[in-house]
Coordinates of C-alpha atoms in Angstrom, one line a residue:
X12 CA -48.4 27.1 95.2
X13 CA -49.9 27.5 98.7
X14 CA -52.7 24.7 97.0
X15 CA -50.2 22.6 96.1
X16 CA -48.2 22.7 99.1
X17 CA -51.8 21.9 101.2
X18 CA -52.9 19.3 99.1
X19 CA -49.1 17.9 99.9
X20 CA -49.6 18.3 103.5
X21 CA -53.0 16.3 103.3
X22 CA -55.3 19.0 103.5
X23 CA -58.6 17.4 101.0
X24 CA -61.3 19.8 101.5
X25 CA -62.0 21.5 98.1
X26 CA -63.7 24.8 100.5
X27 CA -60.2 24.8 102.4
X28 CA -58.0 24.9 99.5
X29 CA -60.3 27.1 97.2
X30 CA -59.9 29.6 100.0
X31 CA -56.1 29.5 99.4
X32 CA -56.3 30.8 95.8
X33 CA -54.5 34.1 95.0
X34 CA -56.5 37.6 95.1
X35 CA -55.4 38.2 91.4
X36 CA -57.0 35.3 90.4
X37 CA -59.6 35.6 87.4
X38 CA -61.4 32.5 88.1
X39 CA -64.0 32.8 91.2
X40 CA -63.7 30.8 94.6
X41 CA -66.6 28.4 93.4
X42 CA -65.0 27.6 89.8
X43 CA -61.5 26.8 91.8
X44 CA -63.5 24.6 94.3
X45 CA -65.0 22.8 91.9
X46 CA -61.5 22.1 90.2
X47 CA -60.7 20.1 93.0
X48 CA -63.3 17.6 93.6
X49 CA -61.7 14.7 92.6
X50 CA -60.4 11.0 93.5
X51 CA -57.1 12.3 95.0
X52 CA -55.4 8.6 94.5
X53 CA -51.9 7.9 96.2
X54 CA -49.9 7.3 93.0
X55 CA -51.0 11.1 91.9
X56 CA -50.2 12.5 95.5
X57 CA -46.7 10.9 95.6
X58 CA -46.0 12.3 92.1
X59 CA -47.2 15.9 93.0
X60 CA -44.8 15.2 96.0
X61 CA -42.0 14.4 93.9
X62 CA -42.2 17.5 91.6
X63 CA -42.5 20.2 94.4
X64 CA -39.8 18.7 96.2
X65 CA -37.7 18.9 92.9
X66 CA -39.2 22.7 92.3
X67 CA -38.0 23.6 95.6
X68 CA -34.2 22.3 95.1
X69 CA -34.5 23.7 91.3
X70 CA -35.6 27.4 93.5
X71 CA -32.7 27.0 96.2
X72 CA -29.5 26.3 92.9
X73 CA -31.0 29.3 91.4
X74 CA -30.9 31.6 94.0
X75 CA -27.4 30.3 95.1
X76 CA -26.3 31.1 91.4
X77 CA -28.1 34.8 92.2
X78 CA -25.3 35.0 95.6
X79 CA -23.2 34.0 93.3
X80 CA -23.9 36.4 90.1
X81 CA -24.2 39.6 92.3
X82 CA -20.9 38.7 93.7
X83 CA -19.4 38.8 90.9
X84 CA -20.8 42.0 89.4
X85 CA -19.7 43.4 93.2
X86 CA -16.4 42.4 92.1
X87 CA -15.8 44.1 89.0
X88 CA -14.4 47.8 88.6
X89 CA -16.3 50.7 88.7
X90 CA -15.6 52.1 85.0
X91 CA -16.9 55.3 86.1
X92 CA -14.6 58.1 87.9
X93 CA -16.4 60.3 89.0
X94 CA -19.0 60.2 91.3
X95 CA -22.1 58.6 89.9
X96 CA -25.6 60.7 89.6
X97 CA -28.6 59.1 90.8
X98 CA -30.1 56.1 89.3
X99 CA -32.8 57.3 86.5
X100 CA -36.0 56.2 87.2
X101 CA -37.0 52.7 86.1
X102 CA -39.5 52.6 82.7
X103 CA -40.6 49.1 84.1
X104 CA -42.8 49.0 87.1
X105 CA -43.3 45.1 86.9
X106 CA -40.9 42.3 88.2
X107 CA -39.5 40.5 85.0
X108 CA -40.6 36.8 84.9
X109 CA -37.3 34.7 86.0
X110 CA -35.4 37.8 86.7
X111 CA -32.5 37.2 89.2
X112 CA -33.5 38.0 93.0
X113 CA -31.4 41.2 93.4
X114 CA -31.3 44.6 91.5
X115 CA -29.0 43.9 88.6
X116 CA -30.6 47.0 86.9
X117 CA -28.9 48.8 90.4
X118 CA -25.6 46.8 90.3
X119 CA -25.2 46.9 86.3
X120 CA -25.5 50.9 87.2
X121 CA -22.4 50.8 89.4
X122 CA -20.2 49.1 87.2
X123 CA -21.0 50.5 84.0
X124 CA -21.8 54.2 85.0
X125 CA -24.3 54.0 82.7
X126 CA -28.4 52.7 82.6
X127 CA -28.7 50.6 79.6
X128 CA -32.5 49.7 80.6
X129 CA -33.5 53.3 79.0
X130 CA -33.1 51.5 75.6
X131 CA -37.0 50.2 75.3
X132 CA -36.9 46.6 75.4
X133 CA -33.6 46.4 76.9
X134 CA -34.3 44.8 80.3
X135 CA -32.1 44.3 83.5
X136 CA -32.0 40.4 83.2
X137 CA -31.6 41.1 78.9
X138 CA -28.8 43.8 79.4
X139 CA -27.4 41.4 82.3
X140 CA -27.1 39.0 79.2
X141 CA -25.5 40.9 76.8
X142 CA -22.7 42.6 79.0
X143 CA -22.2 38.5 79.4
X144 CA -21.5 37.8 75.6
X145 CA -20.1 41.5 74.5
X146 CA -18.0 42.6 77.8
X147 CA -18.3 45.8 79.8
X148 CA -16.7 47.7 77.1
X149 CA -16.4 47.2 73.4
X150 CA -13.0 48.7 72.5
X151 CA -12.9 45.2 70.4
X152 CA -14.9 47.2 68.0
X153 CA -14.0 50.4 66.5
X154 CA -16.9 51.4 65.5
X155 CA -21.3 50.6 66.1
X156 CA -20.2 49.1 62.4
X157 CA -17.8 46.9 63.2
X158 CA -20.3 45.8 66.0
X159 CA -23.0 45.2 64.5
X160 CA -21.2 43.3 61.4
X161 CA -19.4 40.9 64.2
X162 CA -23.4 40.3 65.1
X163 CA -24.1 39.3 61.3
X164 CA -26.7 42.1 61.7
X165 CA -25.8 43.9 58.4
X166 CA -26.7 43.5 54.8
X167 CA -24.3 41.5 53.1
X168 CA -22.5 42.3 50.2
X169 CA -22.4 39.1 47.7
X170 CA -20.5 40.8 44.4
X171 CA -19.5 38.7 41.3
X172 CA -18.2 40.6 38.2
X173 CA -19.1 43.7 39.8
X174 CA -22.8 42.6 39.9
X175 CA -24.5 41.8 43.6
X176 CA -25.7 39.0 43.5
X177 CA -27.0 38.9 46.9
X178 CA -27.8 41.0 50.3
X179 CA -29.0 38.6 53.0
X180 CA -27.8 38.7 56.7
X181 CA -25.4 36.0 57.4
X182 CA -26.2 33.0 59.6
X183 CA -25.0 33.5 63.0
X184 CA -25.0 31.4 66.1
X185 CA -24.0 34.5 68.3
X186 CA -26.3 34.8 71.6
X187 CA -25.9 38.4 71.6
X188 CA -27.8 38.8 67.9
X189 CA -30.6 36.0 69.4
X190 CA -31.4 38.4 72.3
X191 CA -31.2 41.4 70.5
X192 CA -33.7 39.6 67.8
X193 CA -35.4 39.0 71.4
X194 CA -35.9 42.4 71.9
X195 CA -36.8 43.5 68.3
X196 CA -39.7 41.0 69.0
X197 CA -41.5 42.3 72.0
X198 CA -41.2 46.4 70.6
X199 CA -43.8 45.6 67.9
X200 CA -46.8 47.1 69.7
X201 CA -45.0 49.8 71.9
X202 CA -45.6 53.0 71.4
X203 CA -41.8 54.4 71.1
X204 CA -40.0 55.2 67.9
X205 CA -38.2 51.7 67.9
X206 CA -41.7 50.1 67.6
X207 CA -42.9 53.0 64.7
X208 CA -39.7 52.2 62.8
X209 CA -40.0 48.2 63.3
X210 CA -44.1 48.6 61.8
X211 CA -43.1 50.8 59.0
X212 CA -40.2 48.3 58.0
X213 CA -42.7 45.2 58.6
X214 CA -45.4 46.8 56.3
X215 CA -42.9 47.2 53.4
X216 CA -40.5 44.5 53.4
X217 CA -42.1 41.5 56.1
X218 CA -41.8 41.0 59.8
X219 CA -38.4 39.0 59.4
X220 CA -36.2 41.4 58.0
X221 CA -38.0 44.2 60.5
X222 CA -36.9 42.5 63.0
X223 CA -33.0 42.3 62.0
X224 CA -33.3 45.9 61.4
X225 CA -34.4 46.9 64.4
X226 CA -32.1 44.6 66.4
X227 CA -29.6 46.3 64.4
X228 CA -31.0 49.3 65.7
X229 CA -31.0 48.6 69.4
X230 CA -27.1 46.8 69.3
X231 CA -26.3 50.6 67.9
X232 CA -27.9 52.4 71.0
X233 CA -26.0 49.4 73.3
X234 CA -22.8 50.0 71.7
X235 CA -23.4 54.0 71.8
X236 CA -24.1 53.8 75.8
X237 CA -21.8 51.7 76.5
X238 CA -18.5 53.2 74.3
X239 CA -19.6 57.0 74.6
X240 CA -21.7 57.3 77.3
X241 CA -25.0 58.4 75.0
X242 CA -28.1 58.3 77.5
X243 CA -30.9 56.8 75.4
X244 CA -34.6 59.8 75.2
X245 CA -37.4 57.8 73.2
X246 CA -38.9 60.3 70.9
X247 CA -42.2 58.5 71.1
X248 CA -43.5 57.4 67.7
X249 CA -45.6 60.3 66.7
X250 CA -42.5 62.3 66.7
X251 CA -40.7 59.3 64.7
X252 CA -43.5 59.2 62.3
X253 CA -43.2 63.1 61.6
X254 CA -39.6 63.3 61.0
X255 CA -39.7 60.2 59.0
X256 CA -42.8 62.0 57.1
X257 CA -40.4 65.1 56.6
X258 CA -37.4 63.0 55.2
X259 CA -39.6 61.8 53.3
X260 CA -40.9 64.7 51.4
X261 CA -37.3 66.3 51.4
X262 CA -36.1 63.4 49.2
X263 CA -39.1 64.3 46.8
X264 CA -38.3 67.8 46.5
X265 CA -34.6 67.0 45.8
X266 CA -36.2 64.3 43.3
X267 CA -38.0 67.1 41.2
X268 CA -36.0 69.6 41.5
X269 CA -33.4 67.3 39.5
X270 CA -35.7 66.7 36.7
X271 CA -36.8 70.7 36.7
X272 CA -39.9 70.1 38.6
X273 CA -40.9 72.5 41.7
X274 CA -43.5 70.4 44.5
X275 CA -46.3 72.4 46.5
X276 CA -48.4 71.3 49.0
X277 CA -52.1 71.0 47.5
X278 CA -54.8 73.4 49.0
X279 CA -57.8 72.6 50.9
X280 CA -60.0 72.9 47.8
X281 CA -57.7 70.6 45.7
X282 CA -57.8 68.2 48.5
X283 CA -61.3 67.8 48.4
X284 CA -62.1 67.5 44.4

């Protein structure tokens, strides 16, 4: 931007304007410079002109609608009684791209009593978002069922002459169920138990239908913080992957011990034959 704004200005000289480029730049000074030899013609110049002034209103309406979104959350009621304990520390150490210009994870704090950025993937401007669709409480809902039905985030349960027919989600336009599908997205690769229990389900039945199961998961932990008060620990996924491992086995035991069979775990020597 400071190039932009210089070349704007009528500064020409590739050395000058290479020099304004940004220390976390991967490309060198030299590769910058040569970028910006060129026939700077007027036509070019004027649109350049045109679009930063038009970036620079677009900047100003969005931080007014910031004033205006923190005043609002100001507004609200403090749900909590008591006096609040101190803000957990934040998972995420970088700045959210297009996140609003105050600290909504701070203000969201004060008016919920609770941190709903502990949920992995659940992020300030994301939760800001879904206290939006769903409301600061969800006494709507009895139950994380009834939630997560309302977000067509359930099987479904297609019966005709006692026969189902069919199990598929239903089609939703709900914003809420789009951001929580947002979420389910980006938890693929982290190393939590949300991201071991998305792979597992991606391996065995496809990507799609992992990703509706774990935004099911996540609109459970929401609903839980929000109704309850639950204050979301990630296991981490080795410890997912053991007691998924363990559930696992227990289910074969029960198995074989219905049809008179006793399992033992095989010896070292077995192992290796």
């Amino acid at each position: 931007m400071r190039i932009i704004r210089a070349i704007v200005a009528g500064e020409r000289d590739p050395d000058v304007l290479a020099s304004l480029r940004d220390v976390r730049c991967h490309s060198s000074v030299e590769t910058i410079r040569a970028s910006l030899v060129g026939n700077n013609r007027d036509e070019h110049i004027f649109a350049l002109t045109q679009s930063l002034e038009l970036y620079d209103f677009y900047q100003k309406k969005m931080l007014e609608c910031d004033r205006k979104l923190e005043a609002a959350i100001s507004a609200l009621t403090i749900r909590a009684e008591q006096q609040l304990p101190p803000l957990p520390k934040s998972r995420i150490k970088t700045k959210q791209v297009n996140a609003p210009s105050f600290d909504v994870r701070a203000a969201l704090y004060e008016v919920l009593g609770v941190d709903l950025t502990q949920i992995h993937d659940l992020g300030p401007s994301l939760a800001l978002k879904l206290i939006g669709e769903c409301g600061a409480n969800l006494w709507a809902w009895p139950s994380a069922k009834h939630f997560t039905s309302w977000l067509c985030l359930v099987q479904g349960n297609k019966i005709s002459g006692g026969k189902l027919l069919s199990s598929r989600t239903s089609r939703s336009s709900s914003r809420a169920a789009a951001l929580l599908r947002l979420a389910a997205i980006t938890i693929e690769r982290s190393d939590t138990a949300l991201g071991a229990f998305y792979r597992r389900l991606a391996a065995r039945i496809g990507k799609q239908k992992a990703v509706t199961a774990t935004a099911r998961k996540i609109a459970v932990l929401f609903y839980n913080t929000l109704r309850i008060g639950m204050t979301y620990r990630d296991p981490g996924a080795v410890a997912y992957d053991e007691w998924h491992r363990g559930r696992v086995l227990a289910n074969l035991q029960r198995h074989a011990k219905t049809l008179g069979y006793s399992l033992a775990p095989m010896r070292d020597a077995e192992c290796v034959s």
